[in-house]
Amino acid sequence: MLAVAQIDYIRHEVNEKGETYASVGRRMGVDPRTVNKYANQEEFKRKEKQKRKSPVMDPVKPILDKWIKEDLNKKRKYHRTAKRMFQQLEKFHSFTGSYRTVRDYVSRRKQELKETTVDAALPLESFPGTAQVDFGTAPFKYQSEVIELPYLVMSFPYSNSFYFQVFPSENTECLLEGLQQMFHYMGGVPKTIRFDNLSPAVKKIRARGERDLTDTFDRFVLHYGFSYEFCNPGKGNEKGHVEAMVKYVRNNFLLPENTILDLDQFNKTLWKLAEEDRSRPHYEKDIIQSKLYEEEKDSWLVLPEKEFECARYQDIKADKYGMVTIDKKQYSTSPRFAKQKVSVCITYNTVLILNDNNEVIVKHSRLYGIRRKSMIWQPYLDLLSKRPRAIKYSSLYDQFPAIWSDYLIDCTEEEQKSALRLLGELLKSEDFSLLNEALQVASMHGHPSVEQIKHCFYTLLNQDTPHTTIMPNMSIPKVPEITRGLSHYDSFFQKEDGY
């Protein structure tokens, strides 16, 4: 059969220019009857490929297809080779064909299945193994106040199911921590995930749909191996399923306001809520959603051996107090790092101050909301208790609560040493409240000593502790009554008959 370009040339020369079959045939080096055939042909049907039966290979083709599909969900280094498949067919399925036949079939089917997977992933709403991700917001009660917090939703359009987790922010660390928690709870990774142009993932949108990704998100994608898609700017409808699911989650699970005491514990209760919701039929397929969700699992990628470190590292210069600023919040380091660069590791819930050997010097809970400063006093107090005069020149008084600043100013050098050592001993967090109260009570009769402050502190600490009487397990013999005089000596001189 001639190529399409040759057929097109024949039809143009004969039908439009009026050339003869013989002249065209001579120029092309083909028989004039062939020129006649294609010049006047009305239909160009696709030639059907003949399928020959293969009594040896046909029974094992479904088995090979299953193995190939399983391997496509794993890293390449974990894929079975064609030789290994051939050996398993021989050993477990009584296969009598040749290795070359198996090798050729596996090579061809891998390519076909890869192309099918890529093409099938484009219409995201129709195929298992795909997901959509977005944030929503809802009100929560926290410490007697109503605050608004974001929640991350991952929806699965094929089964109309979802998971969701609540976070203190929509930053990169919260996004990646949420995705990772979902992956590991699910036991797999969706092959393709569609996102809106979230700032934690996308730094800049360029021409023709190209995007500059944040470094941490880029490495996260490489670690878990999923494909990502982003909606076109202003086209939120391109992830319509998760948009609807964000609203569904808020209306059915997060209203009215839930009370949060511990965010991690609260999030653990949300897995079951999402799973119980799958007991309803799919809105189109008339199948219980939990069954469709089970089908999703076969299309997921296998989890990597290790979790991803959902953290970013920065080198930041500390101010004259040894404080560093991260996302407009201040965190203490140590006075020896004043006006020097320090390394920080930032996760969704912690800020770690590191030394040159990447060892943790100070660990902070990450700040969100209106609170602006986190102060861990131990590194400061240890140094200052050895050099109390330095406190007058470091402006560190400004960092202490006012009652302690005033007290330290009035102390002698030795009293300052003792007071700073006491603070280092008793201050186990950044909460000065009980120490402030102890100093206030001790100061009622003038400038107190360190021992008086310590006594007041432990009195306040233990005043609500109930006192219990410890009863011994052993029985105590009854003590005989005491008698006065010397009459009890007479018993030594009495005879057996009483005289």
Coordinates of C-alpha atoms in Angstrom, one line a residue:
M1 CA 0.0 0.0 0.0
L2 CA 1.2 3.5 -0.9
A3 CA 1.9 6.1 1.7
V4 CA -0.7 8.8 2.3
A5 CA 1.5 11.5 0.7
Q6 CA 1.9 9.4 -2.5
I7 CA -1.9 8.8 -2.7
D8 CA -2.5 12.5 -2.2
Y9 CA 0.0 13.2 -5.1
I10 CA -1.7 10.8 -7.5
R11 CA -5.1 12.3 -6.8
H12 CA -3.8 15.8 -7.3
E13 CA -2.0 15.1 -10.6
V14 CA -4.7 13.0 -12.2
N15 CA -7.9 14.6 -10.9
E16 CA -6.9 18.3 -10.7
K17 CA -4.1 18.6 -13.3
G18 CA -5.4 16.1 -15.8
E19 CA -2.2 14.0 -16.1
T20 CA -2.5 10.5 -17.5
Y21 CA -2.2 7.3 -15.4
A22 CA 0.9 6.2 -17.4
S23 CA 2.8 9.6 -17.0
V24 CA 2.2 9.7 -13.3
G25 CA 3.1 6.0 -13.0
R26 CA 6.4 6.6 -14.8
R27 CA 7.3 9.6 -12.6
M28 CA 6.5 7.6 -9.4
G29 CA 7.8 4.3 -10.6
V30 CA 4.5 2.5 -10.0
D31 CA 2.1 0.5 -12.2
P32 CA -0.5 2.7 -14.1
R33 CA -3.2 0.4 -12.8
T34 CA -2.2 1.4 -9.2
V35 CA -2.4 5.0 -10.2
N36 CA -5.9 4.4 -11.6
K37 CA -7.0 2.6 -8.4
Y38 CA -6.0 5.4 -6.0
A39 CA -7.1 8.2 -8.3
N40 CA -10.6 6.9 -8.4
Q41 CA -11.0 5.3 -5.0
E42 CA -14.0 6.6 -3.1
E43 CA -13.4 5.1 0.4
F44 CA -10.2 4.7 2.4
K45 CA -11.1 2.3 5.1
R46 CA -8.7 1.4 7.9
K47 CA -7.3 -2.0 7.3
E48 CA -8.3 -4.2 10.1
K49 CA -5.4 -6.0 11.8
Q50 CA -5.9 -9.7 11.8
K51 CA -5.9 -11.2 15.2
R52 CA -4.5 -14.7 15.4
K53 CA -5.2 -17.0 18.2
S54 CA -2.4 -17.9 20.5
P55 CA -3.2 -21.0 22.5
V56 CA 0.0 -20.7 24.6
M57 CA 0.0 -17.0 25.3
D58 CA -3.7 -16.2 25.5
P59 CA -4.3 -17.9 28.9
V60 CA -1.4 -16.0 30.5
K61 CA -1.9 -12.5 29.0
P62 CA -4.4 -11.4 31.8
I63 CA -1.8 -12.5 34.4
L64 CA 1.0 -10.6 32.7
D65 CA -1.3 -7.5 32.4
K66 CA -2.0 -7.7 36.1
W67 CA 1.7 -7.8 37.0
I68 CA 2.5 -5.0 34.6
K69 CA -0.2 -2.7 36.1
E70 CA 0.9 -3.5 39.6
D71 CA 4.5 -2.6 38.7
L72 CA 3.5 0.7 37.0
N73 CA 2.3 1.9 40.5
K74 CA 5.8 1.3 41.9
K75 CA 9.2 2.8 41.5
R76 CA 11.1 1.6 38.4
K77 CA 13.7 -0.3 40.5
Y78 CA 10.9 -2.4 42.0
H79 CA 9.5 -3.5 38.6
R80 CA 9.6 -7.2 37.7
T81 CA 11.7 -8.0 34.7
A82 CA 10.3 -9.9 31.7
K83 CA 12.7 -12.7 32.7
R84 CA 11.3 -12.8 36.2
M85 CA 7.7 -12.9 34.9
F86 CA 8.7 -15.8 32.5
Q87 CA 10.1 -17.7 35.5
Q88 CA 7.0 -17.2 37.6
L89 CA 4.8 -18.3 34.7
E90 CA 6.8 -21.5 34.3
K91 CA 6.8 -22.2 38.0
F92 CA 3.2 -21.3 39.1
H93 CA 1.2 -21.4 35.9
S94 CA 2.6 -24.3 33.9
F95 CA 3.6 -22.1 31.0
T96 CA 5.2 -23.9 28.0
G97 CA 6.0 -20.9 25.7
S98 CA 9.3 -19.3 25.1
Y99 CA 11.0 -16.5 27.0
R100 CA 11.2 -14.4 23.8
T101 CA 7.5 -14.4 23.4
V102 CA 6.9 -13.3 26.9
R103 CA 9.6 -10.6 26.6
D104 CA 8.0 -9.1 23.4
Y105 CA 4.5 -9.1 24.9
V106 CA 5.7 -7.5 28.1
S107 CA 7.6 -4.8 26.2
R108 CA 4.6 -4.0 24.0
R109 CA 2.0 -4.0 26.8
K110 CA 4.1 -1.8 29.1
Q111 CA 4.2 0.9 26.4
E112 CA 0.4 0.5 25.6
L113 CA -0.5 0.7 29.3
K114 CA 1.7 3.7 29.9
E115 CA 0.1 5.6 27.0
T116 CA -3.4 4.7 28.2
T117 CA -2.5 5.9 31.7
V118 CA -1.3 9.2 30.5
D119 CA -4.3 9.8 28.2
A120 CA -6.7 8.6 30.9
A121 CA -5.4 11.0 33.5
L122 CA -6.4 14.1 31.5
P123 CA -10.2 14.1 32.1
L124 CA -9.5 14.0 35.9
E125 CA -13.1 13.5 37.0
S126 CA -13.7 10.2 35.2
F127 CA -10.9 7.8 36.2
P128 CA -9.8 6.2 39.5
G129 CA -6.5 7.0 41.1
T130 CA -6.8 10.8 40.6
A131 CA -7.5 13.5 43.2
Q132 CA -8.1 17.2 43.7
V133 CA -6.9 19.4 46.6
D134 CA -7.9 22.7 48.0
F135 CA -8.2 24.7 51.3
G136 CA -11.4 25.9 52.9
T137 CA -12.1 27.9 56.1
A138 CA -14.4 27.3 59.0
P139 CA -15.0 28.8 62.5
F140 CA -13.7 26.9 65.6
K141 CA -13.9 27.5 69.3
Y142 CA -10.4 27.7 70.8
Q143 CA -9.7 28.9 74.4
S144 CA -13.2 30.4 74.7
E145 CA -12.8 32.4 71.5
V146 CA -14.2 31.8 68.0
I147 CA -11.4 31.8 65.5
E148 CA -11.3 30.9 61.7
L149 CA -9.0 28.1 60.7
P150 CA -8.2 26.6 57.3
Y151 CA -8.9 22.9 56.5
L152 CA -7.3 20.9 53.7
V153 CA -9.5 18.7 51.6
M154 CA -8.4 15.9 49.2
S155 CA -11.3 14.7 47.1
F156 CA -11.5 11.6 44.8
P157 CA -13.9 12.4 41.9
Y158 CA -14.2 8.8 40.7
S159 CA -15.7 7.6 44.0
N160 CA -17.0 11.0 45.2
S161 CA -15.1 10.5 48.5
F162 CA -12.7 12.6 50.5
Y163 CA -10.4 13.2 53.5
F164 CA -9.8 16.5 55.3
Q165 CA -7.6 17.8 58.1
V166 CA -7.6 21.2 60.0
F167 CA -4.4 23.3 60.1
P168 CA -3.4 26.7 61.7
S169 CA -2.4 28.2 58.3
E170 CA -2.4 27.7 54.5
N171 CA 1.4 27.9 54.3
T172 CA 3.7 25.4 52.4
E173 CA 4.5 23.4 55.5
C174 CA 0.8 22.9 56.4
L175 CA -0.1 21.9 52.8
L176 CA 2.7 19.3 52.5
E177 CA 2.1 18.0 56.1
G178 CA -1.6 17.5 55.3
L179 CA -0.9 15.7 52.0
Q180 CA 1.7 13.5 53.6
Q181 CA -0.6 12.6 56.5
M182 CA -3.3 11.7 54.0
F183 CA -1.0 9.6 51.8
H184 CA 0.2 7.5 54.8
Y185 CA -3.2 7.1 56.3
M186 CA -4.5 6.0 52.9
G187 CA -1.6 3.7 52.3
G188 CA -0.9 5.0 48.8
V189 CA -0.5 8.1 46.6
P190 CA -2.9 9.2 43.8
K191 CA -1.3 9.1 40.4
T192 CA -2.4 12.6 39.4
I193 CA -3.5 15.5 41.7
R194 CA -5.0 18.7 40.5
F195 CA -4.4 21.9 42.5
D196 CA -5.6 25.5 42.3
N197 CA -2.7 27.9 42.0
L198 CA -1.9 27.8 45.7
S199 CA 0.9 30.1 46.8
P200 CA 2.4 27.3 48.9
A201 CA 3.0 25.4 45.7
V202 CA 3.3 28.0 42.9
K203 CA 5.7 30.9 43.1
K204 CA 4.9 32.4 39.7
I205 CA 2.6 31.7 36.7
R206 CA 4.4 32.3 33.4
A207 CA 3.2 32.4 29.8
R208 CA 1.6 29.3 28.2
G209 CA 0.6 27.9 31.5
E210 CA 4.2 27.2 32.8
R211 CA 4.7 27.7 36.5
D212 CA 7.7 28.2 38.9
L213 CA 7.1 25.9 41.9
T214 CA 8.3 26.4 45.4
D215 CA 11.5 24.4 46.1
T216 CA 9.9 22.4 48.9
F217 CA 6.8 21.5 46.9
D218 CA 9.0 20.5 43.9
R219 CA 11.0 18.1 46.1
F220 CA 7.8 16.8 47.7
V221 CA 6.4 15.8 44.2
L222 CA 9.7 14.1 43.3
H223 CA 9.6 12.2 46.6
Y224 CA 6.1 10.8 46.2
G225 CA 6.2 10.5 42.4
F226 CA 2.7 11.8 41.6
S227 CA 1.8 14.0 38.6
Y228 CA 0.4 17.4 39.2
E229 CA -2.0 19.6 37.3
F230 CA -2.8 23.3 38.0
C231 CA -6.0 25.1 37.1
N232 CA -5.8 28.0 34.6
P233 CA -5.9 31.3 36.4
G234 CA -9.5 32.3 37.3
K235 CA -10.8 28.8 36.3
G236 CA -11.7 27.3 39.7
N237 CA -14.4 25.2 37.9
E238 CA -11.5 23.1 36.6
K239 CA -11.4 21.5 40.0
G240 CA -15.1 21.7 40.6
H241 CA -15.3 18.4 42.5
V242 CA -13.1 19.6 45.4
E243 CA -14.8 23.0 45.3
A244 CA -18.1 21.2 46.0
M245 CA -16.5 18.9 48.6
V246 CA -15.0 21.9 50.5
K247 CA -18.5 23.2 50.9
Y248 CA -19.9 19.8 51.7
V249 CA -17.3 19.2 54.5
R250 CA -18.0 22.6 56.1
N251 CA -21.8 22.2 56.1
N252 CA -21.8 18.6 57.3
F253 CA -18.9 18.3 59.7
L254 CA -17.6 21.8 60.8
L255 CA -20.8 23.7 61.6
P256 CA -21.6 24.9 64.2
E257 CA -18.2 25.7 65.6
N258 CA -16.2 22.7 66.9
T259 CA -14.3 23.1 70.1
I260 CA -10.5 22.4 69.7
L261 CA -8.4 21.6 72.7
D262 CA -5.6 19.8 70.9
L263 CA -5.4 20.2 67.1
D264 CA -3.6 16.9 66.5
Q265 CA -6.1 14.9 68.6
F266 CA -9.0 16.7 66.8
N267 CA -7.6 15.7 63.4
K268 CA -7.5 12.1 64.4
T269 CA -11.2 12.1 64.8
L270 CA -11.8 13.3 61.2
W271 CA -10.6 10.2 59.5
K272 CA -13.5 8.2 60.7
L273 CA -16.0 10.9 59.8
A274 CA -14.8 10.9 56.2
E275 CA -14.9 7.0 56.0
E276 CA -18.4 6.8 57.5
D277 CA -19.7 9.3 54.8
R278 CA -18.9 6.7 52.1
S279 CA -21.8 4.5 53.1
R280 CA -24.1 6.4 50.7
P281 CA -24.7 5.7 47.0
H282 CA -22.7 7.5 44.4
Y283 CA -24.8 10.4 42.9
E284 CA -24.6 9.0 39.3
K285 CA -23.3 5.4 39.4
D286 CA -25.8 4.0 41.9
I287 CA -23.0 2.1 43.7
I288 CA -22.0 2.5 47.3
Q289 CA -19.1 5.0 47.4
S290 CA -17.0 2.8 49.7
K291 CA -16.9 0.1 46.9
L292 CA -15.8 2.7 44.4
Y293 CA -13.1 3.9 46.9
E294 CA -11.8 0.4 47.1
E295 CA -11.4 0.4 43.3
E296 CA -9.4 3.6 43.6
K297 CA -6.7 1.8 45.7
D298 CA -5.6 -0.4 42.7
S299 CA -4.6 2.7 40.8
W300 CA -2.6 4.4 43.6
L301 CA 1.2 4.6 43.6
V302 CA 3.1 2.7 46.2
L303 CA 4.4 4.8 49.2
P304 CA 8.1 5.4 49.3
E305 CA 10.1 3.8 52.1
K306 CA 10.7 7.0 54.1
E307 CA 8.5 10.0 54.8
F308 CA 9.3 13.4 53.4
E309 CA 10.7 16.1 55.7
C310 CA 8.0 18.8 55.4
A311 CA 10.3 21.6 56.5
R312 CA 12.2 24.5 55.1
Y313 CA 15.6 25.7 56.3
Q314 CA 16.7 29.3 56.4
D315 CA 19.8 31.2 57.6
I316 CA 18.6 34.3 59.5
K317 CA 20.6 37.0 61.2
A318 CA 19.6 37.5 64.9
D319 CA 19.1 41.0 66.4
K320 CA 21.0 42.4 69.3
Y321 CA 18.9 40.4 71.7
G322 CA 19.5 37.1 69.9
M323 CA 15.9 37.1 68.4
V324 CA 15.2 36.0 64.9
T325 CA 12.1 37.0 62.8
I326 CA 10.2 34.4 60.8
D327 CA 7.0 35.3 59.0
K328 CA 6.7 38.5 61.1
K329 CA 7.0 36.5 64.4
Q330 CA 10.0 36.7 66.8
Y331 CA 11.8 33.6 68.3
S332 CA 14.6 33.6 70.8
T333 CA 17.9 31.9 70.2
S334 CA 20.7 32.6 72.7
P335 CA 22.6 35.7 73.7
R336 CA 25.8 34.4 72.2
F337 CA 24.1 34.5 68.7
A338 CA 23.3 38.3 69.0
K339 CA 23.8 39.9 65.6
Q340 CA 25.0 36.6 64.1
K341 CA 23.4 34.3 61.5
V342 CA 21.7 31.1 62.7
S343 CA 20.1 28.2 60.9
V344 CA 16.5 27.5 61.5
C345 CA 14.3 24.6 60.6
I346 CA 10.6 25.5 60.2
T347 CA 7.8 22.9 60.2
Y348 CA 4.1 23.5 60.3
N349 CA 4.1 23.4 64.1
T350 CA 7.7 24.0 65.3
V351 CA 10.7 26.4 64.8
L352 CA 14.0 24.8 65.6
I353 CA 17.2 26.8 66.2
L354 CA 20.2 24.8 65.1
N355 CA 24.0 25.1 65.7
D356 CA 26.7 24.6 63.1
N357 CA 26.4 20.8 63.5
N358 CA 22.6 20.9 62.9
E359 CA 22.0 20.1 66.6
V360 CA 18.9 21.7 68.2
I361 CA 19.7 24.6 70.5
V362 CA 16.1 25.8 71.1
K363 CA 12.8 24.4 70.1
H364 CA 9.8 26.7 69.8
S365 CA 6.1 26.0 69.0
R366 CA 5.4 27.9 65.8
L367 CA 3.3 31.0 66.4
Y368 CA 0.1 31.8 64.6
G369 CA -2.5 34.4 65.2
I370 CA -2.0 37.6 67.1
R371 CA 0.9 36.4 69.3
R372 CA 4.1 37.9 68.1
K373 CA 7.0 36.6 70.3
S374 CA 8.2 33.2 71.6
M375 CA 10.9 33.5 74.3
I376 CA 12.8 30.4 75.7
W377 CA 14.7 31.8 78.6
Q378 CA 17.1 28.9 79.5
P379 CA 20.0 29.8 77.1
Y380 CA 19.9 33.4 78.4
L381 CA 19.6 32.6 82.1
D382 CA 22.5 30.1 82.2
L383 CA 24.8 32.7 80.7
L384 CA 23.6 35.6 82.7
S385 CA 23.8 33.8 86.1
K386 CA 27.5 33.5 85.5
R387 CA 27.9 37.1 84.2
P388 CA 25.2 39.2 85.9
R389 CA 26.8 42.5 85.2
A390 CA 26.3 41.9 81.5
I391 CA 22.6 42.1 81.9
K392 CA 22.8 45.9 82.5
Y393 CA 24.4 46.4 79.1
S394 CA 22.5 43.9 77.0
S395 CA 19.0 45.6 77.3
L396 CA 17.7 42.2 78.4
Y397 CA 15.7 43.9 81.2
D398 CA 13.3 44.9 78.5
Q399 CA 12.6 41.2 77.7
F400 CA 11.7 40.2 81.3
P401 CA 8.3 40.8 82.9
A402 CA 8.3 44.2 84.5
I403 CA 8.1 42.9 88.1
W404 CA 11.3 40.9 87.5
S405 CA 13.1 43.7 85.7
D406 CA 12.4 46.0 88.7
Y407 CA 13.5 43.3 91.2
L408 CA 16.8 42.5 89.4
I409 CA 17.7 46.2 89.1
D410 CA 17.5 46.5 93.0
C411 CA 19.5 43.4 93.6
T412 CA 23.2 43.2 94.5
E413 CA 25.5 41.3 92.1
E414 CA 25.4 38.2 94.3
E415 CA 21.6 38.4 94.6
Q416 CA 21.3 38.7 90.8
K417 CA 23.4 35.5 90.4
S418 CA 21.1 33.7 92.8
A419 CA 17.9 35.1 91.3
L420 CA 19.0 34.2 87.7
R421 CA 20.0 30.7 88.8
L422 CA 16.6 30.3 90.5
L423 CA 14.8 31.4 87.3
G424 CA 16.9 28.9 85.3
E425 CA 15.9 26.2 87.8
L426 CA 12.1 26.9 88.1
L427 CA 11.3 28.3 84.6
K428 CA 10.5 25.2 82.6
S429 CA 8.7 27.1 79.8
E430 CA 8.1 30.7 78.8
D431 CA 5.3 31.1 81.3
F432 CA 6.3 33.5 84.1
S433 CA 2.8 33.7 85.7
L434 CA 3.5 31.6 88.8
L435 CA 7.0 33.1 89.3
N436 CA 5.4 36.6 89.0
E437 CA 2.9 35.7 91.7
A438 CA 5.6 34.3 93.9
L439 CA 7.7 37.4 93.6
Q440 CA 4.7 39.6 94.3
V441 CA 3.8 37.7 97.5
A442 CA 7.4 37.6 98.7
S443 CA 7.7 41.4 98.1
M444 CA 4.8 42.3 100.4
H445 CA 7.2 43.1 103.3
G446 CA 10.0 44.7 101.2
H447 CA 12.8 43.5 99.0
P448 CA 12.8 39.7 99.3
S449 CA 15.6 37.2 99.3
V450 CA 15.9 34.5 96.7
E451 CA 15.0 31.9 99.4
Q452 CA 11.8 33.7 100.2
I453 CA 10.8 33.8 96.6
K454 CA 11.6 30.1 96.2
H455 CA 9.5 29.3 99.4
C456 CA 6.5 31.3 98.0
F457 CA 6.8 29.6 94.7
Y458 CA 6.6 26.1 96.1
T459 CA 3.8 27.2 98.5
L460 CA 1.7 28.4 95.6
L461 CA 2.6 25.4 93.5
N462 CA 1.5 23.0 96.1
Q463 CA -1.4 24.9 97.7
D464 CA -4.0 23.1 95.6
T465 CA -2.4 19.7 96.0
P466 CA -4.6 17.5 98.3
H467 CA -2.7 16.0 101.3
T468 CA -3.4 12.3 101.9
T469 CA -2.6 10.2 104.9
I470 CA -0.4 7.2 104.1
M471 CA -1.6 4.1 106.0
P472 CA 1.0 1.4 106.6
N473 CA 0.3 -2.1 105.4
M474 CA 1.7 -3.8 108.5
S475 CA -0.3 -4.1 111.8
I476 CA 1.2 -2.1 114.8
P477 CA 1.1 -3.9 118.2
K478 CA -0.8 -2.2 121.0
V479 CA 1.5 -0.3 123.4
P480 CA 0.7 -1.2 127.0
E481 CA -0.4 1.6 129.4
I482 CA 2.2 3.4 131.4
T483 CA 2.1 2.9 135.2
R484 CA 3.9 5.1 137.7
G485 CA 5.9 3.9 140.7
L486 CA 8.1 0.8 141.4
S487 CA 5.4 -1.8 141.9
H488 CA 6.2 -3.5 138.7
Y489 CA 9.5 -4.5 140.2
D490 CA 7.7 -6.7 142.8
S491 CA 7.0 -9.2 140.1
F492 CA 10.7 -10.2 140.1
F493 CA 10.5 -11.3 143.7
Q494 CA 7.2 -13.1 143.6
K495 CA 7.2 -16.9 143.9
E496 CA 5.1 -19.2 141.6
D497 CA 2.4 -19.5 144.2
G498 CA 2.1 -15.7 144.5
Y499 CA 4.1 -15.2 147.7

